[in-house]
XYZ file of N, CA and C in Angstrom:
603
model
N 110.316 80.489 134.746
C 110.554 81.333 134.256
C 110.625 80.817 132.226
N 110.356 81.552 131.083
C 110.143 81.124 130.456
C 111.454 80.963 129.335
N 111.480 80.410 128.050
C 113.096 80.574 127.429
C 113.491 81.284 126.966
N 114.414 81.533 127.230
C 116.111 82.587 126.708
C 115.010 83.009 125.482
N 115.298 84.598 124.538
C 115.595 84.058 123.674
C 117.181 83.536 122.554
N 117.722 83.750 121.444
C 117.813 83.259 120.648
C 119.239 84.274 120.356
N 120.706 84.134 121.546
C 120.878 86.035 120.785
C 121.621 85.434 119.391
N 121.108 84.589 118.789
C 122.222 84.526 117.060
C 120.987 84.505 116.267
N 120.838 86.367 116.305
C 119.428 86.394 115.725
C 120.525 86.305 113.739
N 119.609 86.040 112.724
C 119.584 86.253 112.085
C 119.945 86.712 110.956
N 121.151 87.434 109.758
C 120.840 88.753 109.549
C 119.863 88.870 109.277
N 119.736 90.220 108.961
C 117.973 91.476 108.480
C 116.760 90.839 109.372
N 117.625 90.606 110.890
C 116.401 90.232 111.323
C 116.021 91.939 112.360
N 114.817 92.547 112.171
C 114.251 93.897 112.530
C 115.145 93.868 114.536
N 115.626 94.798 114.808
C 116.483 95.110 116.145
C 114.565 95.275 117.344
N 114.019 95.792 116.420
C 113.007 95.850 117.769
C 112.439 94.919 117.892
N 112.134 93.596 117.332
C 111.724 92.129 117.253
C 112.649 91.087 118.496
N 112.183 90.729 118.734
C 112.104 88.956 119.736
C 112.780 87.809 118.573
N 114.237 87.335 119.004
C 114.233 86.378 118.074
C 114.320 84.567 119.233
N 112.814 84.409 118.672
C 112.973 83.257 119.032
C 113.497 82.149 118.137
N 114.523 80.766 119.524
C 114.568 79.092 118.546
C 113.669 78.565 118.977
N 112.753 78.219 120.281
C 111.538 77.738 121.012
C 110.777 78.201 120.886
N 109.108 78.147 120.792
C 107.880 78.159 121.366
C 108.337 79.688 122.973
N 107.801 79.775 123.265
C 107.653 80.568 124.099
C 106.129 81.215 125.130
N 106.074 80.621 125.805
C 104.998 80.219 126.411
C 103.875 81.218 127.425
N 103.070 82.322 126.687
C 101.817 82.609 128.112
C 101.132 81.957 129.022
N 101.414 82.419 129.703
C 100.701 82.788 131.321
C 99.347 82.383 130.915
N 98.124 82.564 129.235
C 97.057 82.230 129.640
C 96.940 80.646 129.357
N 98.345 80.139 128.806
C 98.540 78.711 128.450
C 98.993 77.623 129.911
N 97.186 77.071 129.962
C 97.183 76.278 131.524
C 98.197 74.826 131.357
N 98.292 75.153 132.621
C 99.172 73.740 132.720
C 98.181 72.426 132.452
N 97.478 72.359 132.128
C 96.711 71.275 131.392
C 96.794 71.043 129.893
N 97.299 72.466 130.008
C 97.387 72.634 128.418
C 97.882 72.007 127.535
N 99.434 72.925 128.190
C 100.833 73.054 128.469
C 101.001 71.806 127.591
N 100.018 70.529 128.967
C 100.215 69.400 129.547
C 100.620 68.621 127.379
N 99.519 68.496 126.814
C 99.091 68.405 125.518
C 99.557 68.918 124.554
N 100.402 70.010 124.568
C 100.681 71.147 123.339
C 102.005 70.717 123.238
N 102.784 70.255 124.963
C 103.645 70.116 124.920
C 104.489 69.233 126.266
N 103.932 67.700 125.797
C 103.903 67.109 127.089
C 105.139 66.787 128.564
N 106.030 67.047 126.983
C 107.518 67.147 127.708
C 108.627 68.345 128.365
N 107.943 70.001 129.042
C 108.307 70.478 129.393
C 109.109 71.054 129.626
N 110.588 71.296 128.827
C 111.296 71.273 129.442
C 111.927 73.230 129.819
N 112.841 74.173 129.903
C 113.650 75.198 130.491
C 115.135 75.403 129.349
N 115.737 74.024 128.935
C 116.004 74.026 128.937
C 116.156 74.735 126.604
N 117.066 75.463 126.236
C 117.250 75.855 124.651
C 116.636 74.305 124.866
N 116.032 74.688 123.128
C 116.519 73.064 122.194
C 115.692 73.852 120.485
N 116.951 74.171 120.364
C 116.944 74.784 119.041
C 115.973 73.881 118.513
N 114.561 74.485 117.078
C 114.605 73.435 116.672
C 115.317 72.679 115.543
N 115.566 73.484 114.733
C 116.596 72.354 114.013
C 117.959 72.238 114.069
N 118.375 71.560 115.468
C 119.311 71.402 115.857
C 120.751 72.793 115.721
N 121.694 72.253 115.964
C 122.503 72.892 116.025
C 122.731 74.475 114.236
N 122.219 73.870 113.269
C 122.063 74.447 112.404
C 120.686 75.548 111.890
N 121.177 76.370 111.398
C 119.699 77.603 111.095
C 119.081 76.568 109.751
N 117.298 77.007 109.300
C 117.062 76.384 108.275
C 117.379 76.906 107.621
N 117.289 76.094 106.342
C 118.036 76.951 104.467
C 116.997 77.627 104.528
N 117.330 78.832 104.863
C 115.386 80.095 104.556
C 117.500 81.758 103.891
N 116.423 82.927 103.916
C 116.676 83.908 104.574
C 115.764 85.667 104.108
N 116.443 85.977 105.035
C 114.634 87.371 105.042
C 116.258 88.080 104.246
N 115.104 88.140 103.433
C 115.140 89.565 102.571
C 114.181 90.139 102.190
N 115.709 91.605 101.094
C 113.683 92.836 101.327
C 113.470 92.060 99.818
N 111.753 92.303 98.807
C 111.298 92.778 97.774
C 111.505 94.103 97.204
N 112.429 93.187 95.798
C 112.485 95.247 95.302
C 111.927 94.658 93.896
N 111.202 93.925 93.993
C 110.212 93.853 92.414
C 109.235 94.466 92.584
N 109.516 95.626 91.808
C 107.588 97.054 92.251
C 106.599 96.082 92.108
N 106.533 94.620 91.515
C 105.483 94.759 90.756
C 105.103 93.658 91.837
N 105.654 93.192 93.511
C 105.230 92.344 94.363
C 104.944 92.710 95.015
N 102.907 92.133 95.875
C 102.391 92.603 96.373
C 103.249 93.059 98.077
N 104.512 92.932 98.166
C 104.755 93.823 99.255
C 105.943 94.009 99.040
N 106.494 94.731 98.167
C 108.018 95.809 98.110
C 108.018 96.915 98.171
N 109.388 97.098 99.192
C 109.904 97.335 100.004
C 109.985 96.989 101.588
N 108.960 96.005 101.054
C 108.737 94.782 102.889
C 110.298 93.960 102.694
N 109.700 92.631 103.387
C 111.308 91.620 103.224
C 110.119 90.539 102.583
N 110.898 88.722 102.359
C 110.038 87.969 102.342
C 110.938 87.530 103.063
N 111.272 85.691 102.767
C 111.248 84.347 102.857
C 111.841 84.059 102.378
N 113.796 83.710 101.657
C 113.699 82.973 100.453
C 114.825 82.532 101.129
N 115.112 80.546 100.141
C 115.365 79.285 100.049
C 116.650 80.266 100.092
N 117.606 79.594 100.994
C 118.852 79.601 100.808
C 119.885 78.771 100.120
N 118.944 77.882 99.708
C 119.057 76.537 99.185
C 118.534 75.740 98.367
N 118.861 74.104 97.671
C 117.421 74.555 97.270
C 117.183 72.975 98.385
N 116.028 73.149 98.165
C 115.115 72.635 98.750
C 114.040 71.447 98.242
N 114.069 69.911 98.720
C 113.690 69.175 98.156
C 111.671 69.366 98.350
N 111.369 68.501 97.621
C 109.470 68.391 97.384
C 109.564 67.808 99.372
N 108.127 68.218 99.439
C 107.616 67.963 100.818
C 109.370 67.161 102.135
N 109.420 68.182 101.756
C 110.443 68.911 103.249
C 109.978 69.586 103.985
N 110.538 69.684 105.548
C 110.647 70.010 106.733
C 111.026 71.285 105.903
N 110.898 72.886 106.645
C 111.447 73.513 106.255
C 112.510 74.728 107.628
N 111.698 74.942 108.566
C 111.135 75.203 109.204
C 109.812 75.555 110.261
N 109.902 75.480 111.706
C 109.098 75.601 112.107
C 108.697 77.708 112.374
N 106.837 76.988 112.636
C 107.006 78.527 113.022
C 106.617 79.128 114.929
N 108.207 80.037 114.954
C 108.579 80.085 116.234
C 107.441 81.533 116.811
N 107.289 80.857 117.961
C 105.880 82.566 118.407
C 106.143 82.722 120.008
N 104.670 83.272 120.478
C 104.642 82.389 122.168
C 103.486 82.540 121.906
N 103.608 80.836 122.413
C 102.040 80.022 122.359
C 101.386 80.910 123.761
N 100.058 80.954 123.737
C 99.350 81.287 123.649
C 97.284 81.225 123.811
N 96.077 81.410 124.678
C 95.423 80.795 124.834
C 94.355 82.614 124.947
N 94.641 83.436 124.981
C 94.171 84.847 125.467
C 93.516 85.047 123.788
N 92.644 86.211 123.447
C 92.342 86.448 122.029
C 93.624 87.407 122.157
N 93.673 87.612 120.693
C 94.299 88.719 119.698
C 93.879 89.160 118.929
N 92.469 89.493 118.737
C 93.029 90.107 117.585
C 93.052 91.172 116.817
N 93.974 91.234 116.793
C 95.243 92.785 115.930
C 96.518 92.291 115.611
N 96.434 90.838 115.483
C 98.492 90.630 115.274
C 97.482 89.595 113.571
N 98.614 90.113 113.267
C 97.955 89.245 112.326
C 99.124 88.375 112.178
N 100.222 87.900 113.350
C 100.718 86.528 112.786
C 100.623 85.386 114.371
N 99.235 85.702 113.963
C 98.517 84.989 114.562
C 97.749 83.250 114.050
N 99.008 82.547 114.250
C 98.791 81.138 113.381
C 97.941 80.189 115.034
N 96.687 79.626 113.966
C 95.720 78.606 115.124
C 96.559 77.174 115.280
N 96.853 77.020 117.332
C 97.292 75.401 116.572
C 97.233 74.129 117.460
N 95.956 74.792 118.663
C 95.213 73.683 119.065
C 94.184 74.144 119.400
N 92.739 73.265 119.454
C 91.733 73.819 119.877
C 90.727 72.430 120.712
N 90.644 72.858 121.474
C 90.010 71.746 122.589
C 88.601 71.670 121.671
N 87.574 69.803 122.679
C 86.659 69.788 122.604
C 86.104 71.009 122.811
N 86.540 71.882 124.453
C 85.592 72.927 125.132
C 85.801 74.091 123.875
N 86.024 73.590 122.682
C 86.051 75.154 122.255
C 87.811 76.178 122.307
N 88.476 75.929 123.477
C 89.527 76.632 123.807
C 90.423 76.639 123.102
N 90.680 77.989 121.919
C 91.567 77.045 121.464
C 93.320 78.274 121.713
N 94.234 77.883 121.751
C 95.810 77.727 121.477
C 96.157 78.260 120.292
N 97.115 78.842 120.695
C 97.924 79.533 119.131
C 99.519 79.958 119.825
N 100.236 80.558 118.483
C 101.444 79.769 117.827
C 101.398 82.151 117.226
N 101.774 83.710 118.167
C 101.309 84.318 117.804
C 103.425 85.144 117.452
N 104.469 85.558 116.536
C 104.924 85.644 116.515
C 104.859 87.270 115.532
N 104.000 87.968 116.346
C 104.470 90.048 116.314
C 105.472 90.342 116.993
N 105.157 90.040 118.691
C 105.891 90.857 118.689
C 107.256 89.659 118.905
N 107.636 88.379 118.878
C 109.105 87.719 119.458
C 108.535 86.354 118.032
N 109.326 85.356 117.727
C 108.984 84.409 116.378
C 110.914 84.623 115.913
N 110.530 83.491 114.996
C 111.936 83.044 114.041
C 112.126 83.351 112.284
N 112.986 83.178 111.407
C 111.851 83.725 110.011
C 111.294 83.695 109.439
N 110.521 82.584 110.152
C 109.065 82.124 110.041
C 107.887 83.413 109.790
N 108.317 83.813 110.005
C 107.137 85.243 110.336
C 107.314 85.849 109.480
N 108.114 85.943 108.363
C 108.936 86.263 106.608
C 107.689 85.767 105.514
N 107.322 84.453 106.141
C 106.779 83.930 104.471
C 105.477 85.122 103.922
N 105.418 85.528 102.252
C 104.292 85.729 101.937
C 103.481 85.325 102.078
N 102.044 85.845 101.243
C 101.271 84.631 100.722
C 101.510 84.810 99.654
N 100.834 84.140 98.661
C 101.020 83.904 97.168
C 100.914 84.610 96.014
N 99.490 84.919 96.993
C 98.691 86.629 96.186
C 99.495 87.127 95.176
N 99.397 87.595 94.162
C 100.115 88.625 93.016
C 101.219 88.663 93.145
N 102.217 86.780 93.379
C 102.974 87.069 93.409
C 103.753 85.857 92.835
N 102.989 85.076 92.768
C 102.716 83.288 91.925
C 101.811 82.727 92.027
N 101.236 81.571 91.048
C 100.035 81.357 89.960
C 99.578 79.922 91.828
N 101.068 79.572 92.023
C 100.573 78.835 92.918
C 101.920 78.936 94.240
N 101.158 78.184 96.089
C 102.232 78.749 96.693
C 103.120 77.735 96.674
N 103.831 77.568 97.240
C 105.395 76.265 96.847
C 105.806 75.594 98.105
N 104.699 76.332 99.559
C 105.461 75.718 100.457
C 103.791 75.819 101.620
N 103.630 75.521 102.680
C 102.236 75.184 102.843
C 101.996 74.712 104.519
N 101.456 75.272 105.380
C 101.559 74.724 106.679
C 101.002 73.219 107.964
N 101.375 72.545 108.224
C 100.933 72.000 108.594
C 101.783 71.344 110.102
N 100.376 71.011 111.199
C 101.242 70.678 112.303
C 102.270 69.431 112.373
N 103.449 69.002 113.316
C 103.454 68.230 114.159
C 103.928 67.998 114.414
N 105.370 66.315 115.809
C 105.485 66.603 117.064
C 106.717 66.734 116.540
N 107.533 67.239 117.915
C 108.993 67.104 117.904
C 108.805 66.067 118.313
N 110.601 65.648 118.521
C 111.234 64.536 119.303
C 111.197 64.380 120.138
N 110.603 65.700 121.011
C 110.393 65.654 122.437
C 109.220 65.223 122.656
N 107.810 65.950 122.015
C 107.148 65.623 121.851
C 106.095 66.500 121.575
N 106.757 67.850 121.129
C 105.326 68.883 121.704
C 105.398 69.413 120.465
N 104.015 70.283 120.255
C 103.312 70.283 118.777
C 103.813 71.694 118.385
N 103.576 71.691 116.612
C 104.285 73.104 116.706
C 103.890 72.910 114.975
N 103.056 74.216 114.407
C 102.848 74.479 113.423
C 104.620 74.525 112.214
N 104.286 73.740 111.228
C 105.680 73.731 110.618
C 106.236 74.153 109.293
N 106.212 75.037 108.887
C 106.366 75.427 106.730
C 107.126 74.087 106.530
N 106.382 73.456 105.237
C 106.997 71.983 104.802
C 106.642 72.920 102.740
N 107.806 72.667 102.760
C 107.739 72.507 100.650
C 107.524 72.319 100.486
N 105.797 72.335 99.230
C 105.293 71.421 98.461
C 105.785 70.569 97.289
N 104.636 69.108 96.615
C 105.290 68.895 95.276
C 106.736 69.210 94.984
N 106.353 70.484 94.605
C 107.691 70.593 93.655
C 109.064 70.846 94.482
N 110.655 71.327 94.017
C 112.008 71.532 94.920
C 111.155 72.809 95.197
N 111.831 73.250 95.746
C 112.249 75.237 95.820
C 113.674 75.379 94.965
N 114.108 76.026 94.078
C 115.343 76.773 93.784
C 115.850 77.789 95.169
N 117.301 77.864 95.257
C 117.770 78.393 95.865
C 117.319 79.343 94.933
N 117.193 80.286 96.013
C 117.260 81.784 95.521
C 115.535 82.363 95.569
N 114.776 81.251 95.698
C 113.180 81.221 95.332
C 112.739 82.044 96.668
N 111.210 82.150 95.584
C 110.768 83.054 97.808
C 109.740 81.782 97.607
N 110.076 81.758 99.494
C 108.283 80.823 99.840
C 107.763 81.380 100.163
N 106.316 80.643 99.956
C 105.310 81.479 99.549
C 104.089 80.523 100.100
N 103.129 80.631 101.298
C 101.800 80.203 101.041
C 100.643 80.929 100.805
N 99.724 79.769 101.747
C 99.381 80.707 100.885
C 97.903 81.351 102.895
N 97.355 82.611 102.741
C 96.591 83.306 103.485
C 95.965 82.470 104.639
N 95.439 81.692 103.563
C 93.501 82.165 103.393
C 92.586 83.129 103.077
N 91.967 82.945 102.355
C 90.487 83.670 101.886
C 90.746 84.559 103.631
N 90.206 83.695 104.353
C 89.650 84.761 106.056
C 90.159 85.402 106.339
N 91.625 85.823 106.432
C 92.561 86.411 106.852
C 92.970 87.982 105.665
N 92.028 87.319 104.897
C 92.528 88.707 103.639
C 90.989 89.684 103.637
N 89.450 87.755 103.701
C 88.620 89.773 104.683
C 88.385 89.685 105.869
N 89.672 89.231 106.858
C 89.063 90.311 107.726
C 90.443 91.716 107.086
N 91.738 90.823 106.103
C 91.859 92.733 106.664
C 92.116 93.916 105.736
N 91.231 93.561 104.675
C 90.394 94.152 104.108
C 89.423 94.668 104.540
N 88.828 94.166 105.418
C 87.608 95.367 105.868
C 88.459 95.907 107.010
N 89.140 95.821 106.992
C 90.701 97.215 107.940
C 90.489 98.216 106.854
N 90.507 97.755 105.484
C 90.841 99.148 104.513
C 91.940 98.786 104.753
N 93.587 97.932 105.300
C 94.390 98.325 105.077
C 95.486 96.998 104.532
N 95.986 97.257 103.599
C 96.066 96.473 102.046
C 97.577 96.411 101.834
N 98.095 97.452 103.617
C 99.728 97.535 102.880
C 99.838 96.157 104.305
N 101.527 95.880 103.582
C 102.262 94.250 103.790
C 103.380 95.071 104.288
N 103.478 94.723 105.596
C 104.258 94.354 107.084
C 105.100 94.520 107.019
N 106.560 94.809 106.485
C 108.843 93.749 106.317
C 107.468 92.518 106.655
N 107.239 92.369 107.586
C 107.760 90.695 108.885
C 105.907 90.351 108.386
N 105.171 90.203 107.239
C 104.116 89.824 107.344
C 103.669 88.213 107.560
N 102.780 87.963 108.686
C 102.366 86.938 108.569
C 101.307 86.482 108.275
N 101.096 84.663 107.734
C 99.470 84.552 107.859
C 98.945 84.413 109.364
N 97.549 84.606 109.441
C 96.810 84.453 110.067
C 96.356 82.668 110.780
N 95.873 82.260 109.448
C 95.692 80.883 108.641
C 96.431 79.920 108.258
N 96.397 78.950 108.917
C 96.412 77.828 108.296
C 96.054 76.744 106.810
N 94.902 77.813 106.568
C 94.260 77.125 105.208
C 95.146 76.720 104.628
């Protein structure tokens, strides 16, 4: 049985989405791959940041010049020091093909080209609200990086860059050029309220 969703949703969490405090594993992930991604699998809920929420807040974008104006972004709730783990990108870990999801990050690829992804389109955490830096700032102030938790589980995580992030600043990453090429090819240039990246480039 997969872990239960965390009932403690953060403020401004969309009611139609499931909030997850830890990854949920899809049946497409084989036992062999699960042993690689999560060597010590347990159904006991283990929040990725202990008992406290990450230092972030979901906020509506009010700046008319922002590419995601009228939508939402993720902002620093307090000062974040350089090269600091901010939060994990939590969602559904899967091995099936999801070409229509804008929230599917590559987590692991086997030697025989089987891809393991983490998709936060329907269920995830605050990280799915992170916007791309293009059209907002000259460069991103955060980046994606894989890490292993204390219990050995492989996660995609969000880290601050080489400079501190001030309280109230929006967290911005690079979605990667491939994400924008794929999106522009569909003719859809609008940004969803919970816009998320497709790659960790």
